[in-house]
PDB file of C-alpha atoms in Angstrom:
ATOM      1  CA  MET Y  37     -41.721-124.510 -30.096  1.00  0.00           C
ATOM      2  CA  THR Y  38     -45.170-123.087 -29.416  1.00  0.00           C
ATOM      3  CA  SER Y  39     -46.659-119.628 -29.307  1.00  0.00           C
ATOM      4  CA  LEU Y  40     -47.152-118.268 -25.816  1.00  0.00           C
ATOM      5  CA  ASP Y  41     -50.605-116.869 -26.443  1.00  0.00           C
ATOM      6  CA  LYS Y  42     -51.975-120.182 -27.716  1.00  0.00           C
ATOM      7  CA  PRO Y  43     -50.944-123.057 -25.470  1.00  0.00           C
ATOM      8  CA  THR Y  44     -50.950-126.354 -27.265  1.00  0.00           C
ATOM      9  CA  GLU Y  45     -50.623-129.935 -26.180  1.00  0.00           C
ATOM     10  CA  GLY Y  46     -47.812-130.229 -23.648  1.00  0.00           C
ATOM     11  CA  THR Y  47     -47.909-126.518 -22.727  1.00  0.00           C
ATOM     12  CA  ASP Y  48     -50.019-125.713 -19.665  1.00  0.00           C
ATOM     13  CA  GLN Y  49     -51.114-122.316 -18.396  1.00  0.00           C
ATOM     14  CA  THR Y  50     -48.414-122.301 -15.736  1.00  0.00           C
ATOM     15  CA  THR Y  51     -45.752-122.541 -18.430  1.00  0.00           C
ATOM     16  CA  VAL Y  52     -47.346-119.660 -20.326  1.00  0.00           C
ATOM     17  CA  ASP Y  53     -47.518-117.519 -17.180  1.00  0.00           C
ATOM     18  CA  ASP Y  54     -43.897-118.335 -16.355  1.00  0.00           C
ATOM     19  CA  ALA Y  55     -42.802-117.308 -19.850  1.00  0.00           C
ATOM     20  CA  ARG Y  56     -44.662-114.028 -19.584  1.00  0.00           C
ATOM     21  CA  ALA Y  57     -43.155-113.397 -16.148  1.00  0.00           C
ATOM     22  CA  VAL Y  58     -39.689-113.970 -17.614  1.00  0.00           C
ATOM     23  CA  THR Y  59     -40.487-111.491 -20.395  1.00  0.00           C
ATOM     24  CA  GLU Y  60     -41.652-108.879 -17.885  1.00  0.00           C
ATOM     25  CA  ALA Y  61     -38.545-109.359 -15.734  1.00  0.00           C
ATOM     26  CA  ALA Y  62     -36.248-109.121 -18.766  1.00  0.00           C
ATOM     27  CA  LEU Y  63     -37.873-105.909 -19.975  1.00  0.00           C
ATOM     28  CA  PHE Y  64     -37.732-104.474 -16.468  1.00  0.00           C
ATOM     29  CA  GLU Y  65     -34.002-105.240 -16.296  1.00  0.00           C
ATOM     30  CA  ALA Y  66     -33.201-104.033 -19.807  1.00  0.00           C
ATOM     31  CA  PHE Y  67     -34.942-100.668 -19.491  1.00  0.00           C
ATOM     32  CA  GLY Y  68     -34.051 -99.870 -15.896  1.00  0.00           C
ATOM     33  CA  GLY Y  69     -37.406-100.210 -14.159  1.00  0.00           C
ATOM     34  CA  VAL Y  70     -38.858 -97.508 -11.914  1.00  0.00           C
ATOM     35  CA  ARG Y  71     -35.469 -96.325 -10.673  1.00  0.00           C
ATOM     36  CA  GLY Y  72     -34.192 -96.002 -14.226  1.00  0.00           C
ATOM     37  CA  MET Y  73     -37.169 -93.803 -15.094  1.00  0.00           C
ATOM     38  CA  VAL Y  74     -36.578 -91.618 -12.032  1.00  0.00           C
ATOM     39  CA  GLU Y  75     -32.907 -91.235 -12.946  1.00  0.00           C
ATOM     40  CA  THR Y  76     -33.925 -90.234 -16.459  1.00  0.00           C
ATOM     41  CA  VAL Y  77     -36.486 -87.627 -15.400  1.00  0.00           C
ATOM     42  CA  LEU Y  78     -35.047 -86.064 -12.230  1.00  0.00           C
ATOM     43  CA  PRO Y  79     -32.090 -84.056 -13.639  1.00  0.00           C
ATOM     44  CA  GLY Y  80     -34.169 -82.467 -16.398  1.00  0.00           C
ATOM     45  CA  LEU Y  81     -37.014 -81.799 -13.974  1.00  0.00           C
ATOM     46  CA  LEU Y  82     -34.648 -80.048 -11.585  1.00  0.00           C
ATOM     47  CA  PHE Y  83     -33.157 -77.985 -14.412  1.00  0.00           C
ATOM     48  CA  VAL Y  84     -36.473 -76.712 -15.740  1.00  0.00           C
ATOM     49  CA  ALA Y  85     -37.887 -76.129 -12.255  1.00  0.00           C
ATOM     50  CA  ILE Y  86     -34.967 -73.950 -11.177  1.00  0.00           C
ATOM     51  CA  PHE Y  87     -34.829 -72.141 -14.511  1.00  0.00           C
ATOM     52  CA  THR Y  88     -38.566 -71.458 -14.356  1.00  0.00           C
ATOM     53  CA  VAL Y  89     -38.108 -69.746 -10.983  1.00  0.00           C
ATOM     54  CA  ASP Y  90     -34.985 -67.593 -11.466  1.00  0.00           C
ATOM     55  CA  LYS Y  91     -33.831 -67.965 -15.134  1.00  0.00           C
ATOM     56  CA  ASP Y  92     -30.312 -68.778 -13.903  1.00  0.00           C
ATOM     57  CA  LEU Y  93     -28.699 -71.056 -16.499  1.00  0.00           C
ATOM     58  CA  HIS Y  94     -25.581 -71.790 -14.446  1.00  0.00           C
ATOM     59  CA  LEU Y  95     -27.452 -72.699 -11.257  1.00  0.00           C
ATOM     60  CA  SER Y  96     -29.933 -74.873 -13.173  1.00  0.00           C
ATOM     61  CA  ALA Y  97     -27.180 -76.703 -15.052  1.00  0.00           C
ATOM     62  CA  ILE Y  98     -25.031 -77.292 -11.961  1.00  0.00           C
ATOM     63  CA  ALA Y  99     -28.017 -78.584  -9.998  1.00  0.00           C
ATOM     64  CA  ALA Y 100     -28.978 -81.020 -12.767  1.00  0.00           C
ATOM     65  CA  LEU Y 101     -25.415 -82.332 -13.071  1.00  0.00           C
ATOM     66  CA  ALA Y 102     -25.045 -82.607  -9.302  1.00  0.00           C
ATOM     67  CA  VAL Y 103     -28.183 -84.698  -8.866  1.00  0.00           C
ATOM     68  CA  SER Y 104     -27.042 -86.983 -11.715  1.00  0.00           C
ATOM     69  CA  LEU Y 105     -23.741 -87.566  -9.927  1.00  0.00           C
ATOM     70  CA  VAL Y 106     -25.549 -88.234  -6.651  1.00  0.00           C
ATOM     71  CA  LEU Y 107     -27.673 -90.894  -8.354  1.00  0.00           C
ATOM     72  CA  VAL Y 108     -24.516 -92.614  -9.619  1.00  0.00           C
ATOM     73  CA  VAL Y 109     -22.914 -92.498  -6.158  1.00  0.00           C
ATOM     74  CA  VAL Y 110     -26.044 -94.030  -4.640  1.00  0.00           C
ATOM     75  CA  ARG Y 111     -25.957 -96.826  -7.214  1.00  0.00           C
ATOM     76  CA  LEU Y 112     -22.284 -97.489  -6.523  1.00  0.00           C
ATOM     77  CA  ALA Y 113     -22.841 -97.481  -2.762  1.00  0.00           C
ATOM     78  CA  ARG Y 114     -25.637-100.032  -3.127  1.00  0.00           C
ATOM     79  CA  LYS Y 115     -23.550-102.054  -5.622  1.00  0.00           C
ATOM     80  CA  ASP Y 116     -26.362-101.832  -8.168  1.00  0.00           C
ATOM     81  CA  THR Y 117     -25.962-101.727 -11.931  1.00  0.00           C
ATOM     82  CA  VAL Y 118     -24.967 -98.206 -12.925  1.00  0.00           C
ATOM     83  CA  LYS Y 119     -25.473 -98.184 -16.704  1.00  0.00           C
ATOM     84  CA  HIS Y 120     -28.702 -96.161 -16.554  1.00  0.00           C
ATOM     85  CA  ALA Y 121     -27.315 -93.697 -14.009  1.00  0.00           C
ATOM     86  CA  PHE Y 122     -24.093 -93.255 -15.985  1.00  0.00           C
ATOM     87  CA  SER Y 123     -26.019 -92.710 -19.224  1.00  0.00           C
ATOM     88  CA  GLY Y 124     -27.981 -90.032 -17.387  1.00  0.00           C
ATOM     89  CA  VAL Y 125     -24.776 -88.329 -16.225  1.00  0.00           C
ATOM     90  CA  PHE Y 126     -23.323 -88.281 -19.734  1.00  0.00           C
ATOM     91  CA  GLY Y 127     -26.571 -86.936 -21.165  1.00  0.00           C
ATOM     92  CA  VAL Y 128     -26.778 -84.168 -18.573  1.00  0.00           C
ATOM     93  CA  ALA Y 129     -23.064 -83.356 -18.958  1.00  0.00           C
ATOM     94  CA  PHE Y 130     -23.416 -82.930 -22.718  1.00  0.00           C
ATOM     95  CA  GLY Y 131     -26.483 -80.780 -22.179  1.00  0.00           C
ATOM     96  CA  VAL Y 132     -24.637 -78.589 -19.688  1.00  0.00           C
ATOM     97  CA  LEU Y 133     -21.684 -78.192 -22.081  1.00  0.00           C
ATOM     98  CA  PHE Y 134     -23.952 -77.230 -24.980  1.00  0.00           C
ATOM     99  CA  ALA Y 135     -25.905 -74.729 -22.908  1.00  0.00           C
ATOM    100  CA  MET Y 136     -22.809 -73.180 -21.342  1.00  0.00           C
ATOM    101  CA  PHE Y 137     -21.040 -72.913 -24.698  1.00  0.00           C
ATOM    102  CA  THR Y 138     -23.919 -71.228 -26.513  1.00  0.00           C
ATOM    103  CA  GLY Y 139     -25.385 -69.358 -23.563  1.00  0.00           C
ATOM    104  CA  ASN Y 140     -28.828 -70.612 -24.640  1.00  0.00           C
ATOM    105  CA  ALA Y 141     -30.647 -72.583 -21.949  1.00  0.00           C
ATOM    106  CA  LYS Y 142     -32.677 -74.472 -24.565  1.00  0.00           C
ATOM    107  CA  ASP Y 143     -29.466 -76.122 -25.721  1.00  0.00           C
ATOM    108  CA  PHE Y 144     -29.410 -78.074 -22.456  1.00  0.00           C
ATOM    109  CA  TYR Y 145     -32.072 -80.277 -24.064  1.00  0.00           C
ATOM    110  CA  LEU Y 146     -30.561 -80.467 -27.556  1.00  0.00           C
ATOM    111  CA  PRO Y 147     -28.180 -83.445 -27.068  1.00  0.00           C
ATOM    112  CA  GLY Y 148     -30.981 -85.547 -25.626  1.00  0.00           C
ATOM    113  CA  MET Y 149     -33.291 -84.605 -28.468  1.00  0.00           C
ATOM    114  CA  LEU Y 150     -30.657 -85.470 -31.073  1.00  0.00           C
ATOM    115  CA  TYR Y 151     -30.028 -88.777 -29.298  1.00  0.00           C
ATOM    116  CA  THR Y 152     -33.753 -89.543 -29.400  1.00  0.00           C
ATOM    117  CA  LEU Y 153     -33.878 -88.771 -33.118  1.00  0.00           C
ATOM    118  CA  GLY Y 154     -30.808 -90.924 -33.793  1.00  0.00           C
ATOM    119  CA  LEU Y 155     -32.265 -93.779 -31.767  1.00  0.00           C
ATOM    120  CA  ALA Y 156     -35.546 -93.598 -33.672  1.00  0.00           C
ATOM    121  CA  VAL Y 157     -33.666 -93.798 -36.976  1.00  0.00           C
ATOM    122  CA  ALA Y 158     -31.568 -96.704 -35.646  1.00  0.00           C
ATOM    123  CA  TYR Y 159     -34.687 -98.688 -34.702  1.00  0.00           C
ATOM    124  CA  ILE Y 160     -36.163 -98.227 -38.164  1.00  0.00           C
ATOM    125  CA  VAL Y 161     -32.979 -98.783 -40.188  1.00  0.00           C
ATOM    126  CA  THR Y 162     -31.951-101.923 -38.287  1.00  0.00           C
ATOM    127  CA  THR Y 163     -35.433-103.353 -38.718  1.00  0.00           C
ATOM    128  CA  LEU Y 164     -35.360-102.707 -42.447  1.00  0.00           C
ATOM    129  CA  ALA Y 165     -31.932-104.378 -42.535  1.00  0.00           C
ATOM    130  CA  GLY Y 166     -33.332-107.522 -40.891  1.00  0.00           C
ATOM    131  CA  VAL Y 167     -31.586-107.080 -37.533  1.00  0.00           C
ATOM    132  CA  PRO Y 168     -34.093-105.134 -35.377  1.00  0.00           C
ATOM    133  CA  LEU Y 169     -32.383-103.207 -32.623  1.00  0.00           C
ATOM    134  CA  ILE Y 170     -34.705-104.509 -29.906  1.00  0.00           C
ATOM    135  CA  GLY Y 171     -33.562-108.031 -30.728  1.00  0.00           C
ATOM    136  CA  LEU Y 172     -29.918-107.007 -30.457  1.00  0.00           C
ATOM    137  CA  MET Y 173     -30.633-105.418 -27.081  1.00  0.00           C
ATOM    138  CA  LEU Y 174     -32.831-108.121 -25.564  1.00  0.00           C
ATOM    139  CA  GLY Y 175     -31.254-111.226 -27.112  1.00  0.00           C
ATOM    140  CA  PRO Y 176     -28.523-111.472 -24.437  1.00  0.00           C
ATOM    141  CA  VAL Y 177     -31.047-110.716 -21.690  1.00  0.00           C
ATOM    142  CA  PHE Y 178     -33.178-113.683 -22.788  1.00  0.00           C
ATOM    143  CA  LYS Y 179     -30.019-115.829 -23.225  1.00  0.00           C
ATOM    144  CA  GLU Y 180     -30.836-116.326 -26.899  1.00  0.00           C
ATOM    145  CA  ASN Y 181     -28.206-113.977 -28.373  1.00  0.00           C
ATOM    146  CA  LEU Y 182     -28.836-113.853 -32.157  1.00  0.00           C
ATOM    147  CA  SER Y 183     -30.478-117.282 -32.465  1.00  0.00           C
ATOM    148  CA  TRP Y 184     -33.780-115.540 -33.273  1.00  0.00           C
ATOM    149  CA  ARG Y 185     -32.386-114.354 -36.622  1.00  0.00           C
ATOM    150  CA  THR Y 186     -32.127-117.799 -38.243  1.00  0.00           C
ATOM    151  CA  ARG Y 187     -33.697-120.313 -35.867  1.00  0.00           C
ATOM    152  CA  ASN Y 188     -36.761-118.543 -34.469  1.00  0.00           C
ATOM    153  CA  PRO Y 189     -38.589-116.581 -37.212  1.00  0.00           C
ATOM    154  CA  GLY Y 190     -41.649-115.932 -35.054  1.00  0.00           C
ATOM    155  CA  ARG Y 191     -39.505-114.228 -32.477  1.00  0.00           C
ATOM    156  CA  LYS Y 192     -37.661-112.230 -35.134  1.00  0.00           C
ATOM    157  CA  LYS Y 193     -41.037-110.965 -36.368  1.00  0.00           C
ATOM    158  CA  ALA Y 194     -41.951-109.898 -32.810  1.00  0.00           C
ATOM    159  CA  TYR Y 195     -38.663-108.044 -32.439  1.00  0.00           C
ATOM    160  CA  ALA Y 196     -39.295-106.312 -35.764  1.00  0.00           C
ATOM    161  CA  LYS Y 197     -42.758-105.170 -34.635  1.00  0.00           C
ATOM    162  CA  ALA Y 198     -41.342-103.906 -31.337  1.00  0.00           C
ATOM    163  CA  SER Y 199     -38.546-102.017 -33.091  1.00  0.00           C
ATOM    164  CA  TRP Y 200     -41.046-100.393 -35.447  1.00  0.00           C
ATOM    165  CA  ALA Y 201     -43.083 -99.349 -32.421  1.00  0.00           C
ATOM    166  CA  TRP Y 202     -40.065 -97.799 -30.694  1.00  0.00           C
ATOM    167  CA  GLY Y 203     -38.930 -96.034 -33.847  1.00  0.00           C
ATOM    168  CA  LEU Y 204     -42.306 -94.523 -34.701  1.00  0.00           C
ATOM    169  CA  ILE Y 205     -43.051 -93.492 -31.107  1.00  0.00           C
ATOM    170  CA  LEU Y 206     -39.688 -91.740 -30.808  1.00  0.00           C
ATOM    171  CA  LEU Y 207     -40.176 -90.049 -34.178  1.00  0.00           C
ATOM    172  CA  ALA Y 208     -43.551 -88.757 -33.021  1.00  0.00           C
ATOM    173  CA  LYS Y 209     -41.889 -87.422 -29.883  1.00  0.00           C
ATOM    174  CA  CYS Y 210     -39.258 -85.639 -32.000  1.00  0.00           C
ATOM    175  CA  ALA Y 211     -41.991 -84.179 -34.205  1.00  0.00           C
ATOM    176  CA  ILE Y 212     -43.351 -82.433 -31.106  1.00  0.00           C
ATOM    177  CA  LEU Y 213     -40.072 -81.372 -29.492  1.00  0.00           C
ATOM    178  CA  PHE Y 214     -38.052 -79.977 -32.383  1.00  0.00           C
ATOM    179  CA  PRO Y 215     -40.659 -77.341 -33.421  1.00  0.00           C
ATOM    180  CA  LEU Y 216     -40.815 -76.293 -29.756  1.00  0.00           C
ATOM    181  CA  TYR Y 217     -37.033 -76.012 -29.685  1.00  0.00           C
ATOM    182  CA  TRP Y 218     -37.125 -73.531 -32.569  1.00  0.00           C
ATOM    183  CA  TRP Y 219     -40.268 -71.587 -31.733  1.00  0.00           C
ATOM    184  CA  SER Y 220     -40.950 -71.881 -28.005  1.00  0.00           C
ATOM    185  CA  ASP Y 221     -39.108 -70.603 -24.939  1.00  0.00           C
ATOM    186  CA  THR Y 222     -36.922 -72.701 -22.627  1.00  0.00           C
ATOM    187  CA  THR Y 223     -39.529 -73.100 -19.908  1.00  0.00           C
ATOM    188  CA  LYS Y 224     -42.270 -74.404 -22.211  1.00  0.00           C
ATOM    189  CA  LEU Y 225     -39.860 -76.722 -24.005  1.00  0.00           C
ATOM    190  CA  GLY Y 226     -38.562 -78.069 -20.706  1.00  0.00           C
ATOM    191  CA  TRP Y 227     -41.958 -78.847 -19.228  1.00  0.00           C
ATOM    192  CA  VAL Y 228     -43.228 -80.461 -22.431  1.00  0.00           C
ATOM    193  CA  LEU Y 229     -40.073 -82.550 -22.614  1.00  0.00           C
ATOM    194  CA  ILE Y 230     -40.522 -83.687 -19.008  1.00  0.00           C
ATOM    195  CA  ALA Y 231     -44.148 -84.535 -19.728  1.00  0.00           C
ATOM    196  CA  LEU Y 232     -43.044 -86.658 -22.705  1.00  0.00           C
ATOM    197  CA  LYS Y 233     -40.310 -88.536 -20.855  1.00  0.00           C
ATOM    198  CA  ILE Y 234     -42.336 -91.383 -19.344  1.00  0.00           C
ATOM    199  CA  PRO Y 235     -45.639 -91.918 -21.275  1.00  0.00           C
ATOM    200  CA  PRO Y 236     -44.052 -92.686 -24.694  1.00  0.00           C
ATOM    201  CA  PHE Y 237     -41.472 -94.889 -22.990  1.00  0.00           C
ATOM    202  CA  LEU Y 238     -44.147 -96.863 -21.126  1.00  0.00           C
ATOM    203  CA  LEU Y 239     -46.193 -97.233 -24.312  1.00  0.00           C
ATOM    204  CA  ALA Y 240     -43.175 -98.611 -26.192  1.00  0.00           C
ATOM    205  CA  VAL Y 241     -42.291-101.010 -23.362  1.00  0.00           C
ATOM    206  CA  TRP Y 242     -45.906-102.207 -23.145  1.00  0.00           C
ATOM    207  CA  LEU Y 243     -46.081-102.838 -26.891  1.00  0.00           C
ATOM    208  CA  THR Y 244     -42.771-104.708 -26.712  1.00  0.00           C
ATOM    209  CA  TRP Y 245     -44.191-106.893 -23.947  1.00  0.00           C
ATOM    210  CA  VAL Y 246     -47.350-107.554 -25.989  1.00  0.00           C
ATOM    211  CA  PHE Y 247     -45.391-108.604 -29.069  1.00  0.00           C
ATOM    212  CA  LEU Y 248     -42.919-110.787 -27.162  1.00  0.00           C
ATOM    213  CA  ALA Y 249     -45.575-112.384 -24.948  1.00  0.00           C
ATOM    214  CA  LYS Y 250     -47.246-113.682 -28.121  1.00  0.00           C
ATOM    215  CA  ALA Y 251     -43.995-114.789 -29.741  1.00  0.00           C
ATOM    216  CA  PRO Y 252     -42.373-118.232 -29.554  1.00  0.00           C
ATOM    217  CA  ALA Y 253     -40.204-118.783 -26.512  1.00  0.00           C
ATOM    218  CA  PRO Y 254     -36.525-117.814 -26.810  1.00  0.00           C
ATOM    219  CA  ILE Y 255     -33.937-120.478 -27.578  1.00  0.00           C
ATOM    220  CA  ASP Y 256     -31.551-120.641 -24.627  1.00  0.00           C
ATOM    221  CA  VAL Y 257     -28.238-120.875 -26.483  1.00  0.00           C
ATOM    222  CA  PHE Y 258     -26.304-120.822 -23.224  1.00  0.00           C
ATOM    223  CA  ALA Y 259     -28.102-123.959 -22.051  1.00  0.00           C
ATOM    224  CA  GLU Y 260     -27.416-125.542 -25.431  1.00  0.00           C
ATOM    225  CA  MET Y 261     -23.720-124.773 -25.179  1.00  0.00           C
ATOM    226  CA  GLU Y 262     -23.597-126.184 -21.652  1.00  0.00           C
ATOM    227  CA  ALA Y 263     -25.374-129.343 -22.842  1.00  0.00           C
ATOM    228  CA  GLU Y 264     -22.931-129.716 -25.751  1.00  0.00           C
ATOM    229  CA  GLU Y 265     -19.959-129.258 -23.428  1.00  0.00           C
ATOM    230  CA  LYS Y 266     -21.371-131.819 -20.997  1.00  0.00           C
ATOM    231  CA  ALA Y 267     -22.007-134.288 -23.822  1.00  0.00           C
ATOM    232  CA  ALA Y 268     -18.455-133.768 -25.109  1.00  0.00           C
ATOM    233  CA  GLU Y 269     -17.046-134.349 -21.630  1.00  0.00           C
ATOM    234  CA  GLU Y 270     -19.129-137.502 -21.193  1.00  0.00           C
ATOM    235  CA  LYS Y 271     -18.007-138.766 -24.609  1.00  0.00           C
ATOM    236  CA  ALA Y 272     -14.362-138.078 -23.784  1.00  0.00           C
ATOM    237  CA  ALA Y 273     -14.750-139.817 -20.430  1.00  0.00           C
ATOM    238  CA  ALA Y 274     -16.398-142.815 -22.088  1.00  0.00           C
ATOM    239  CA  GLU Y 275     -13.656-143.023 -24.717  1.00  0.00           C
ATOM    240  CA  LYS Y 276     -11.002-142.812 -22.017  1.00  0.00           C
ATOM    241  CA  ALA Y 277     -12.702-145.517 -19.976  1.00  0.00           C
ATOM    242  CA  GLY Y 278     -13.021-147.678 -23.095  1.00  0.00           C
ATOM    243  CA  ALA Y 279      -9.351-147.176 -23.927  1.00  0.00           C
ATOM    244  CA  GLU Y 280      -8.334-148.059 -20.384  1.00  0.00           C
ATOM    245  CA  LYS Y 281     -10.532-151.162 -20.442  1.00  0.00           C
ATOM    246  CA  ALA Y 282      -9.141-152.217 -23.821  1.00  0.00           C
ATOM    247  CA  GLY Y 283      -5.611-151.671 -22.518  1.00  0.00           C
ATOM    248  CA  ALA Y 284      -6.322-153.733 -19.434  1.00  0.00           C
ATOM    249  CA  GLU Y 285      -7.818-156.539 -21.513  1.00  0.00           C
ATOM    250  CA  LYS Y 286      -4.842-156.478 -23.871  1.00  0.00           C
ATOM    251  CA  ALA Y 287      -2.421-156.583 -20.986  1.00  0.00           C
ATOM    252  CA  GLY Y 288      -4.359-159.449 -19.437  1.00  0.00           C
ATOM    253  CA  ALA Y 289      -4.378-161.356 -22.706  1.00  0.00           C
ATOM    254  CA  GLU Y 290      -0.639-160.864 -23.140  1.00  0.00           C
ATOM    255  CA  ALA Y 291       0.025-162.034 -19.591  1.00  0.00           C
ATOM    256  CA  THR Y 292      -2.128-165.132 -20.108  1.00  0.00           C
ATOM    257  CA  GLY Y 293      -0.389-165.899 -23.417  1.00  0.00           C
ATOM    258  CA  GLY Y 294       3.038-165.597 -21.816  1.00  0.00           C
ATOM    259  CA  ARG Y 295       2.067-167.954 -19.027  1.00  0.00           C
ATOM    260  CA  HIS Y 296       0.808-170.537 -21.507  1.00  0.00           C
ATOM    261  CA  ARG Y 297       4.061-170.361 -23.461  1.00  0.00           C
ATOM    262  CA  ARG Y 298       6.135-170.906 -20.308  1.00  0.00           C
ATOM    263  CA  GLU Y 299       3.996-173.875 -19.292  1.00  0.00           C
ATOM    264  CA  ALA Y 300       4.407-175.386 -22.767  1.00  0.00           C
TER     265      ALA Y 300
END
């Protein structure tokens, strides 16, 4: 297995480009692409925009939840994957509940901030434990499952680097947001949070692509399982054919022996 950034004998540039294209497509699918980013940003943007204008917590919260539900309905109508839209609905719903319960509009953002902090810790802890979270997330997308843990050390190293990148970027984001939560007003916190939605995410995705594009290619465990099943079927078919042939030969030999005995 060869590194994608250094083609060796038997690996042409087309193969390298194809591997990188597969990596890009997998990352695009795993993290939701442009639509996923829109679905992540739009409810919070609507909340802070309305609150900035009239300071109405209830109207801002209802509008944010309504647009999240609309995004899910659109996904369902188009028969698209809804995991990103649903995660957005749950995040907005928790934010609305927190804000309504406390009466503090800033609490609309608190569940998302706590989730970001928890995710950052998860990236770092899983990497230290030898099972980087990015690998757990992307392994099924690349059809390699957990084969990278024991059979593909170069890829495991790339997943570890990517997980460190995600963890540290999210921690840096939290280091900006939590002081604002305590010391700033709702409007400033909301606009800063919106501004920090996409750039850190894009940076983390880009770094993940860089690390994986230079890593060894994934081991397609699904293809291996299919090959093993096919080989087992062919072996069983060959054994059955051999048994049938042996049975036919035995029957023929017995028939010939019986004829010779009658003639004698």
